[in-house]
Tab-separated table of C-alpha atoms in Angstrom:
chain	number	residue	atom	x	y	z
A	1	UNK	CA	67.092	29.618	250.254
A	2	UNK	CA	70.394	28.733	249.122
A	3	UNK	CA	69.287	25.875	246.549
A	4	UNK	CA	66.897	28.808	244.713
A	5	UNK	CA	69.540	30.883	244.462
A	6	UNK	CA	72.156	28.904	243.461
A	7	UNK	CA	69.354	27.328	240.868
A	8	UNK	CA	69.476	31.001	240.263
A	9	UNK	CA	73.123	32.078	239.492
A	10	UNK	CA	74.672	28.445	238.952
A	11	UNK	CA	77.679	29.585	241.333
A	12	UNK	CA	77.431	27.836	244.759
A	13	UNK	CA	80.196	30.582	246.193
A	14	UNK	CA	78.379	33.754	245.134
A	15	UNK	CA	75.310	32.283	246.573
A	16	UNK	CA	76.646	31.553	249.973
A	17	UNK	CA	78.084	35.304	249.778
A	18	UNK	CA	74.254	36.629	249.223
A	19	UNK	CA	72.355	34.574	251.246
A	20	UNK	CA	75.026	35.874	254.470
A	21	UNK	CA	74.107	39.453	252.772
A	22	UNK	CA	70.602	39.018	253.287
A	23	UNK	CA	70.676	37.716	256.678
A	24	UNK	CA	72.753	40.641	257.616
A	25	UNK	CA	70.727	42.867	256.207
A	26	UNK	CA	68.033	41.327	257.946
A	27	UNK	CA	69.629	41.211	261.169
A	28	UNK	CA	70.029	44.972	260.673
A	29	UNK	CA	66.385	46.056	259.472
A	30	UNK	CA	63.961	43.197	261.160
A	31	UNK	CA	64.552	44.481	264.820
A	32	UNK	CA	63.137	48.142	263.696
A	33	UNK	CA	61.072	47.696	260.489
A	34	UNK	CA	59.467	44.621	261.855
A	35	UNK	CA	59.562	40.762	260.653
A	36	UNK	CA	58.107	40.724	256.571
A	37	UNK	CA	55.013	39.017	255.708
A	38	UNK	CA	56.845	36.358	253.887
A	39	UNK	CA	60.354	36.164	255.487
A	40	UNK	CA	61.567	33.719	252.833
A	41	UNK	CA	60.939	35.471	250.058
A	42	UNK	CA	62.449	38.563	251.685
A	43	UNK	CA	65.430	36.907	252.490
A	44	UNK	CA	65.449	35.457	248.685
A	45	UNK	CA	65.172	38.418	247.126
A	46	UNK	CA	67.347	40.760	248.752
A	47	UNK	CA	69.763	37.645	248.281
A	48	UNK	CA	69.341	38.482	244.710
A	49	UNK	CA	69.643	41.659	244.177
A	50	UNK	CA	72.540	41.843	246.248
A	51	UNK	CA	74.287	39.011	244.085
A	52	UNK	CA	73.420	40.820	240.654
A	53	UNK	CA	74.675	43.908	242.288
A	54	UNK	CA	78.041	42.111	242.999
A	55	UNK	CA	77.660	40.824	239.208
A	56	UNK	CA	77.343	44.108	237.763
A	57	UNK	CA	80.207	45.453	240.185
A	58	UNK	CA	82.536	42.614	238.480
A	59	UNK	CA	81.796	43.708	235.154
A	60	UNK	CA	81.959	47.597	235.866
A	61	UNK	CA	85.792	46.554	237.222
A	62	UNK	CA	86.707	44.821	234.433
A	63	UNK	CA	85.398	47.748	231.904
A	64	UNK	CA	86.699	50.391	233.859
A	65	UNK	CA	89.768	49.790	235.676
A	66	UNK	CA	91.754	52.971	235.352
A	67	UNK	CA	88.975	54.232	237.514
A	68	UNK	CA	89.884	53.066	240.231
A	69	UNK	CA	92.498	55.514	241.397
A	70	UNK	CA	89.774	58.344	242.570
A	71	UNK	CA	87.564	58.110	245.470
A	72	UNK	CA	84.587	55.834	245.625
A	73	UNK	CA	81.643	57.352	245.734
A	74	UNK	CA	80.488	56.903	249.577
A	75	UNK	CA	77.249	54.478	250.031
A	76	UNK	CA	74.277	56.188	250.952
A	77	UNK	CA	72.987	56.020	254.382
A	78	UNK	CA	70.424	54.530	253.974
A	79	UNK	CA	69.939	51.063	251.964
A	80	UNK	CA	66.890	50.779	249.690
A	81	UNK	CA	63.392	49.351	250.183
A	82	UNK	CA	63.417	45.702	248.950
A	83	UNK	CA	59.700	44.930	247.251
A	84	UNK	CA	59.613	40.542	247.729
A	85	UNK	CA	59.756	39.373	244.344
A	86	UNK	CA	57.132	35.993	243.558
A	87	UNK	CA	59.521	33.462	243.368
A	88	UNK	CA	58.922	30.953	240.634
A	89	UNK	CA	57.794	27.642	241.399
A	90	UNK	CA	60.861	24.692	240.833
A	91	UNK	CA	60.432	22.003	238.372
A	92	UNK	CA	59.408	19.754	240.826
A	93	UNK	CA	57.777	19.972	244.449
A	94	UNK	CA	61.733	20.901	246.564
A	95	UNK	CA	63.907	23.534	245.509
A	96	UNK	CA	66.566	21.278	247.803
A	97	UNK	CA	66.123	17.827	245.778
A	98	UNK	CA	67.303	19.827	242.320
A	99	UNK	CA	70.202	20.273	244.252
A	100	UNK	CA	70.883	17.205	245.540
A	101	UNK	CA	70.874	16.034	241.771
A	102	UNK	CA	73.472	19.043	240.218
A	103	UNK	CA	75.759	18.030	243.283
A	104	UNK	CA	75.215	14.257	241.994
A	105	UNK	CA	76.666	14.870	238.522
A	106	UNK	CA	78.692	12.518	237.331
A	107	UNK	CA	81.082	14.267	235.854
A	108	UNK	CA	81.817	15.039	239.953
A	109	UNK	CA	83.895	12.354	241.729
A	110	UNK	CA	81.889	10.461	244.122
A	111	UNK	CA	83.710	11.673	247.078
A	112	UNK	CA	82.701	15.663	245.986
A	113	UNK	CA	79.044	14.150	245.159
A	114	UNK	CA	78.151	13.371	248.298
A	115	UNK	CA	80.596	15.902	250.448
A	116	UNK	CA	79.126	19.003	248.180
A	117	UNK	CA	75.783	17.217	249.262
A	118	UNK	CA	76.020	17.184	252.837
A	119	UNK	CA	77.477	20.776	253.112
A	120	UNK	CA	75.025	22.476	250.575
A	121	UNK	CA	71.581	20.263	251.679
A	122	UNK	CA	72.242	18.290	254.707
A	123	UNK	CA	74.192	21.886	255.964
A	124	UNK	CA	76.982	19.932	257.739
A	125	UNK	CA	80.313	21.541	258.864
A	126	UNK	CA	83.377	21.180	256.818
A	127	UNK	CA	85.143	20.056	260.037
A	128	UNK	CA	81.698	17.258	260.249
A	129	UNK	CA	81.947	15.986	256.820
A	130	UNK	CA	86.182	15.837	256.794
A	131	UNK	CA	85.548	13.327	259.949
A	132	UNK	CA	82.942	11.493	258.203
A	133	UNK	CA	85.520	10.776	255.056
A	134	UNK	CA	88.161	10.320	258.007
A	135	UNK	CA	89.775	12.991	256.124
A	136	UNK	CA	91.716	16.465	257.145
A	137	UNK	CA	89.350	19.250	257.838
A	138	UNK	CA	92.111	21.141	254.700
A	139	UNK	CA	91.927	18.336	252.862
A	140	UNK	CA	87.584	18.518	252.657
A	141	UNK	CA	88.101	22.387	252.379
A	142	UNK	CA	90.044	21.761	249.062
A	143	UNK	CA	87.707	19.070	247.286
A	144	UNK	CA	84.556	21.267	248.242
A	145	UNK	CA	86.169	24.280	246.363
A	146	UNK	CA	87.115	21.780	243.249
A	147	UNK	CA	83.641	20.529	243.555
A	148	UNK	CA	81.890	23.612	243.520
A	149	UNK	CA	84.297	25.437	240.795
A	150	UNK	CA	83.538	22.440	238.248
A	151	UNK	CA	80.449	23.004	238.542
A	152	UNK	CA	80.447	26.776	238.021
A	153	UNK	CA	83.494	26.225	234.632
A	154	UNK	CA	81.267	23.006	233.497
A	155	UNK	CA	77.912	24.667	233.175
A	156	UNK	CA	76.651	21.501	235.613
A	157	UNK	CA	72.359	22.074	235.019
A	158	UNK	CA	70.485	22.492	238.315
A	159	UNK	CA	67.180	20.334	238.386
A	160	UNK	CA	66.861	16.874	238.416
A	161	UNK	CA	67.889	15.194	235.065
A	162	UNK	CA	65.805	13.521	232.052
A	163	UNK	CA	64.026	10.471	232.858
A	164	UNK	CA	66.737	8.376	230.914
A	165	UNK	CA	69.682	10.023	232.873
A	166	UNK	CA	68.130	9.302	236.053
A	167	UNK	CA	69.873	5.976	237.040
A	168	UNK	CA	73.244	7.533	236.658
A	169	UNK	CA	72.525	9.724	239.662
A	170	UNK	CA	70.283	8.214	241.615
A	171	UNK	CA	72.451	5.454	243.678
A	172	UNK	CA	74.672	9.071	244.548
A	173	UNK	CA	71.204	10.693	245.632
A	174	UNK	CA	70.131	7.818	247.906
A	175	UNK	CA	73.354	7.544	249.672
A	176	UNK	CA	73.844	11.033	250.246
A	177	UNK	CA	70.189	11.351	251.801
A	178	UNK	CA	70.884	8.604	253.950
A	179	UNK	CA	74.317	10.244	254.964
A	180	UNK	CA	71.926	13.080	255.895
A	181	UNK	CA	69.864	10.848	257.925
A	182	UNK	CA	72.460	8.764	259.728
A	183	UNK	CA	75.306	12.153	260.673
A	184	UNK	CA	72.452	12.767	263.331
A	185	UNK	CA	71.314	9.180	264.290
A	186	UNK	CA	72.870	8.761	267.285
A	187	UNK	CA	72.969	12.469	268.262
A	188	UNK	CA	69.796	13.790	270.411
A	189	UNK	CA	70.483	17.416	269.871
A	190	UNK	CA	70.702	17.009	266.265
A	191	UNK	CA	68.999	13.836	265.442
A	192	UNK	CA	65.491	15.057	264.713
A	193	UNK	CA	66.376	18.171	262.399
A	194	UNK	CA	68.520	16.078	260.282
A	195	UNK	CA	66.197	13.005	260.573
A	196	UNK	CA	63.384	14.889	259.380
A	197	UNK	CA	65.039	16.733	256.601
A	198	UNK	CA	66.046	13.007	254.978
A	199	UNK	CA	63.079	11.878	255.110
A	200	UNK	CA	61.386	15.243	253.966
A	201	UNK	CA	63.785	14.667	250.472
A	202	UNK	CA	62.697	10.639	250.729
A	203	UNK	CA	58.826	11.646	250.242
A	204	UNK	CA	59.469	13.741	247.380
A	205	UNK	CA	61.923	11.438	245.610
A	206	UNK	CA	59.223	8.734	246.096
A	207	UNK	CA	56.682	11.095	244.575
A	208	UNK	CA	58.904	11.674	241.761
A	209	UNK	CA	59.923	8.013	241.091
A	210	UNK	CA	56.917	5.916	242.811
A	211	UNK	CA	58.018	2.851	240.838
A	212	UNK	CA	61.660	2.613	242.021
A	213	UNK	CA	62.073	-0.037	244.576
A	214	UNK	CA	65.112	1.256	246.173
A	215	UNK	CA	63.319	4.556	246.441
A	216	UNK	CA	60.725	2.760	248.030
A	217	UNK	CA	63.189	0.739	250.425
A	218	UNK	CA	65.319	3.847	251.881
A	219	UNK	CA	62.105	5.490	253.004
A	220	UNK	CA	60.999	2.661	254.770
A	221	UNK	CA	64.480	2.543	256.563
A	222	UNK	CA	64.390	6.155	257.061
A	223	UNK	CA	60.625	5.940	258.526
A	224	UNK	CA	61.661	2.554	260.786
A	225	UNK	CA	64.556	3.968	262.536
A	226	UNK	CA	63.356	7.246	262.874
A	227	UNK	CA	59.687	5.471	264.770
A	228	UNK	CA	61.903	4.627	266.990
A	229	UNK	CA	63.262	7.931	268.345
A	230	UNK	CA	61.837	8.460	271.276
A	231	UNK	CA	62.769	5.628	272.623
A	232	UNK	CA	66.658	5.606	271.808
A	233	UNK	CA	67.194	8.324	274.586
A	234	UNK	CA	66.733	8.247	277.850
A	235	UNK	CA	68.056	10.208	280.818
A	236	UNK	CA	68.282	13.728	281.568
A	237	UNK	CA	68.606	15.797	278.394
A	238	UNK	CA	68.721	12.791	276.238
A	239	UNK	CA	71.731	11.872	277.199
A	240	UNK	CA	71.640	8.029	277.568
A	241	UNK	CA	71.642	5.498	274.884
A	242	UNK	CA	69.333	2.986	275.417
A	243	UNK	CA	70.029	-0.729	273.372
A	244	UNK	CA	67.265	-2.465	271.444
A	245	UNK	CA	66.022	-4.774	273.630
A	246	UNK	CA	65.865	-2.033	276.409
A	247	UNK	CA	63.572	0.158	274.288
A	248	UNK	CA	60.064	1.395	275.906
A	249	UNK	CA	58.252	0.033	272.692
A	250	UNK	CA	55.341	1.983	273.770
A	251	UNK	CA	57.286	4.654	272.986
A	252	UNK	CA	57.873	3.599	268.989
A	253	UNK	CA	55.821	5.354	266.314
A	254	UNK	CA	53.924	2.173	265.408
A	255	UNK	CA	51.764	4.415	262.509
A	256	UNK	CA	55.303	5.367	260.909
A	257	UNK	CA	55.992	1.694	261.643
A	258	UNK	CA	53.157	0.564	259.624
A	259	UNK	CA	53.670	3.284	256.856
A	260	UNK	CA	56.944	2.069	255.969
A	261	UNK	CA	55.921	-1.742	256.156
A	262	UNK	CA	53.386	-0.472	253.650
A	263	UNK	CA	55.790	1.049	251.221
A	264	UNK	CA	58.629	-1.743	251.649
A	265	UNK	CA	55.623	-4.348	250.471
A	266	UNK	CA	55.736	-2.629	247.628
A	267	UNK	CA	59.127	-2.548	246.915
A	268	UNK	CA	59.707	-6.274	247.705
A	269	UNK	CA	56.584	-7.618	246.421
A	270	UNK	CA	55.077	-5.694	244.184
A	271	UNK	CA	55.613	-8.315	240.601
A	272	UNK	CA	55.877	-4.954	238.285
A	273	UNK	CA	58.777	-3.244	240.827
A	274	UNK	CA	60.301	-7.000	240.695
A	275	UNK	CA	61.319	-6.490	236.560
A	276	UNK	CA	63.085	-2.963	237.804
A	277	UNK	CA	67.334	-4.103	237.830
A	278	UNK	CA	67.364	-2.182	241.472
A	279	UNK	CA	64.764	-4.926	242.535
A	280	UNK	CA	65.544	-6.069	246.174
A	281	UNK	CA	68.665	-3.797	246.568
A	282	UNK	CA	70.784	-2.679	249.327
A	283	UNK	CA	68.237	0.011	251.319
A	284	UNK	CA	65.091	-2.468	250.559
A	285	UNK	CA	67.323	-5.635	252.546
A	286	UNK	CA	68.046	-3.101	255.529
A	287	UNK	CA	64.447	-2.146	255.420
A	288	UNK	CA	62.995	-5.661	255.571
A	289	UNK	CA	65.602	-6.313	258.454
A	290	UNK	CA	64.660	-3.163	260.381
A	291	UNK	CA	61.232	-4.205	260.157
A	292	UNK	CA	62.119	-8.115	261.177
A	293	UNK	CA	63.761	-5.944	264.416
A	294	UNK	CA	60.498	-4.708	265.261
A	295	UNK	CA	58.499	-7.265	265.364
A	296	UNK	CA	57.547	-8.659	269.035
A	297	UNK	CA	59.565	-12.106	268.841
A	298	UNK	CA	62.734	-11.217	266.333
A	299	UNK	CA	63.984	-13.469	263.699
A	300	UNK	CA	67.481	-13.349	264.604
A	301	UNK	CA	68.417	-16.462	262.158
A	302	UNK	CA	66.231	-14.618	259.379
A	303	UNK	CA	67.738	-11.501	260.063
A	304	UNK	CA	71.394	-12.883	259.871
A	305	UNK	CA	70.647	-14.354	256.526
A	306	UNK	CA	69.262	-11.299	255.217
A	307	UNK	CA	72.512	-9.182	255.980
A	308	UNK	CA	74.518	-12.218	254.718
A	309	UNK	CA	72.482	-11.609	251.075
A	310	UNK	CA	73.169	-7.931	251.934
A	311	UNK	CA	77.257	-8.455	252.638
A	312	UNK	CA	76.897	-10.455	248.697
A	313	UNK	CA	75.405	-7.599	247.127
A	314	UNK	CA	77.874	-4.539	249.172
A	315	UNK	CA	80.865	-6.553	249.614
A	316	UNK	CA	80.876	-4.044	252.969
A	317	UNK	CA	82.634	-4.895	255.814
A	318	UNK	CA	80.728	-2.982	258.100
A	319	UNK	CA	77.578	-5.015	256.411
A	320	UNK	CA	79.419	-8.527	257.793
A	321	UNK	CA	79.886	-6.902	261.463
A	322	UNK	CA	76.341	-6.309	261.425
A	323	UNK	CA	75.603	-9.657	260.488
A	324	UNK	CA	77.938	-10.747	263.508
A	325	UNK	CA	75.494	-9.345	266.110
A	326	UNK	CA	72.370	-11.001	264.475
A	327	UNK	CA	74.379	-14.417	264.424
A	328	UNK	CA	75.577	-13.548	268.397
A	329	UNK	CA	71.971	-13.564	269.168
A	330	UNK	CA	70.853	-16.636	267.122
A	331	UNK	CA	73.986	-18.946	267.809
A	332	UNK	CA	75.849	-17.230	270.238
A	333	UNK	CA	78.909	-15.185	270.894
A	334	UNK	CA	81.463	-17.129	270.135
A	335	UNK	CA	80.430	-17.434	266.833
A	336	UNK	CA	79.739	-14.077	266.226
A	337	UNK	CA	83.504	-13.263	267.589
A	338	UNK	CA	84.714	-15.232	265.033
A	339	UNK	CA	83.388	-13.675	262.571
A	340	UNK	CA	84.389	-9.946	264.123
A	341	UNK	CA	88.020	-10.939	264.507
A	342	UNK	CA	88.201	-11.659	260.931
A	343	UNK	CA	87.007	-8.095	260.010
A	344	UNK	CA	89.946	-5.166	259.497
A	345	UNK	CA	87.894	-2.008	261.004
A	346	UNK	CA	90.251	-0.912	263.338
A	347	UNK	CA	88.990	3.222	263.015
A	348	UNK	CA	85.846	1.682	263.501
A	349	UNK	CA	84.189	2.772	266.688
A	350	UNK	CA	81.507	0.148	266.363
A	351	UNK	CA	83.907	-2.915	265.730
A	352	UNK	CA	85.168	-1.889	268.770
A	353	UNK	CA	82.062	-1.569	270.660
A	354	UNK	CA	80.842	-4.588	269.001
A	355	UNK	CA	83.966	-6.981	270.319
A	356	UNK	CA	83.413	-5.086	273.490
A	357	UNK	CA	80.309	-6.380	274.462
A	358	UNK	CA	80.523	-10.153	272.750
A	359	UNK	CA	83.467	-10.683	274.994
A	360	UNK	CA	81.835	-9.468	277.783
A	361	UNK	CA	79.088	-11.947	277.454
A	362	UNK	CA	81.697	-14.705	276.853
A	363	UNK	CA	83.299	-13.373	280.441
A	364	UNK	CA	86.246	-11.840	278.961
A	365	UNK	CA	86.182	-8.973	281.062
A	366	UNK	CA	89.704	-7.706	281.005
A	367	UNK	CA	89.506	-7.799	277.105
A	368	UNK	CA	86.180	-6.641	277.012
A	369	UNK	CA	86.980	-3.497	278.736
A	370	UNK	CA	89.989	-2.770	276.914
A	371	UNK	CA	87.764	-2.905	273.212
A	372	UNK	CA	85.338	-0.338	274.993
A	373	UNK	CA	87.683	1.819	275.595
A	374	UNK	CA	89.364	1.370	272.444
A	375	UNK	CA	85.579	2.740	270.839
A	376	UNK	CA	85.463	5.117	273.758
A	377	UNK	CA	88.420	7.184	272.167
A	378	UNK	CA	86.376	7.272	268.504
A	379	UNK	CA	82.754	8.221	270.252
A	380	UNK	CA	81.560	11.224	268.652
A	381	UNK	CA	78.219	12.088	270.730
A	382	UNK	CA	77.464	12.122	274.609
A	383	UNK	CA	75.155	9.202	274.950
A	384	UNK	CA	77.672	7.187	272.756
A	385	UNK	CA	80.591	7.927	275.578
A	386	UNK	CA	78.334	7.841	278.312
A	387	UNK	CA	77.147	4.203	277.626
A	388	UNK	CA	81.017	3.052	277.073
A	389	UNK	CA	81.537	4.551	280.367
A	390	UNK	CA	78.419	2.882	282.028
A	391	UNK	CA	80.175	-0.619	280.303
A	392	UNK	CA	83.919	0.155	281.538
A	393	UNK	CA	82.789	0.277	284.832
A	394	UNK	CA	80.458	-2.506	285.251
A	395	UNK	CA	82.659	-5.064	283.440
């Protein structure tokens, strides 16, 4: 609802405004009058006319200002019928996607791109995404109202751009539907909404660009981690983490498994999608690893040497501790420590975690329980606390 309207009026604020009109209204008239035929469109349309009716309040203001001084006119006691209006269909098959690409403009900062993302598509709390940039809630409150004011003075299109302008915005669109897709991994009460809304976007960005590897390569991640869902959780509510290697793998989606397998083929093999620059890119490496991980004997060796071409390529930290854990398992903690200890993440909860549990195998148990609770204090979600707390106390 809010990407056809703003689509609509090219002003994410008045938008917002509407849509929290209509559901008012709604709220109001539903309980009596009954639920609409076609809620959506309802909603959408009385969205509408309530924004052109603030419009044409604006420009009766600005014409007639002297006015002001005598009474308004009272509102009349009852509001108007609202007729649903067809709503035109979007240029392509999500209303949500065109706005993923006018909050990926470039002529945004990355840091707006993908924050103006994840409030307006992923629907995230200011307060959520501030935490995620490790940034002041005031701070995020600020560069959303730049972001969404450049957009308004600019004249920023909605819709996804010509064919050549594409590249420009599509690394910003990737990451910001994987942000989507990883702010609930992790999360039971939240993981499956978000989960399913990433990957929802993923299928039609793959319809709309079938020959773009990296396309190709974050569904497949998306579709891997997500088969593995109902495993992740155990407990009651949810509420316990369960590891890898502790996973019920009769409980893994093994036809989402095979789906993705399908489409990361493609994107690794495929000769034609081998000429494309993105060609075996970041999200096509972590899907081929996330598949190695679910295989029944895993290539840990394989595995470490695909996230050391991966750390090449990023140049991420976080990539390298990853790449510790696979190299714990093929060679060994100590190793793998090595590695860690070299790595400056100390607002990291998972470097943490990570040195946590290597020195616990290596039967450093006063130091291991001090790094749990050193990730402990930066644990967002229940399961994530409960495990460290499970770990504390048996170490």
């Amino acid at each position: 609802m809010l990407a056809c309207l703003i689509g609509y009026f090219g002003d994410f604020d008045l938008a917002e405004e509407a849509a929290a009109e209509a559901f008012a209204v709604a709220a109001r008239r539903w309980p009596s009058d009954g639920v609409p035929d076609n809620p959506g469109a309802w909603l959408v349309t009385t969205a509408r006319h309530r924004a052109i009716d603030r419009l044409r309040r604006d420009r009766v203001l600005a014409a007639k200002l002297p006015l002001l001084a005598r009474e308004p006119a009272p509102e009349p006691a009852t509001e108007p019928a609202i007729e649903e209006e067809a709503i035109a269909g979007p240029a392509i098959p999500d209303e949500r996607l065109e706005l993923v690409f006018m909050c990926c403009h470039p002529a945004l900062a990355i840091e707006a791109q993908v924050a103006l993302t994840l409030r307006a598509v992923g629907g995230l709390a200011t307060e959520e995404i501030a935490r995620a940039f490790l940034v002041p809630a005031e701070t995020m409150k600020r560069r959303l109202t730049r972001a969404k004011a450049k957009i308004k003075v600019a004249g920023i299109p909605f819709g996804v751009p010509p064919a050549g302008r594409l590249p420009e915005r599509l690394g910003a669109v990737l990451a910001v539907i994987y942000l989507i897709f990883n702010e609930g991994y992790g999360d039971p009460a939240r993981e499956q909404n978000l989960a399913a809304e990433a990957i929802r976007l993923g299928r039609v960005l793959a319809a709309l660009l079938p020959d773009e590897p990296e396309v190709l390569g974050l569904l497949a991640l998306m579709l891997l981690h997500d088969a593995r869902r109902a495993a992740r959780f155990d407990g009651e509510n949810g509420q316990d983490l369960v590891l890898l290697p502790d996973q019920d793998r009769s409980r893994w989606d093994w036809r989402q498994i095979a789906e993705a397998r399908d489409l990361l083929d493609r994107a690794l093999l495929d000769p034609a999608l081998q000429q494309q620059p993105a060609a075996r890119g970041p999200y096509a490496l972590q899907a081929a690893i996330a598949s190695l991980q679910a295989e029944d004997q895993i290539d840990w060796p394989q595995i470490a040497a695909l996230y050391g071409e991966l750390a090449d390529r990023t140049g991420s930290a976080v990539v390298r501790l990853n790449r510790a854990v696979a190299i714990a398992e093929a060679d060994g903690p100590a190793a793998a420590l090595a590695i860690v200890d070299g790595l400056d993440l100390p607002g990291y909860q998972y470097w943490h975690s990570t040195r946590a549990e290597l020195l616990r195998r290596l039967g450093r148990a006063a130091e291991a329980r001090a790094a749990y609770r050193q990730a402990l204090a930066l644990a967002r979600t229940v399961p994530e606390r409960r495990f460290l707390e499970r770990r504390i106390a048996e170490t």
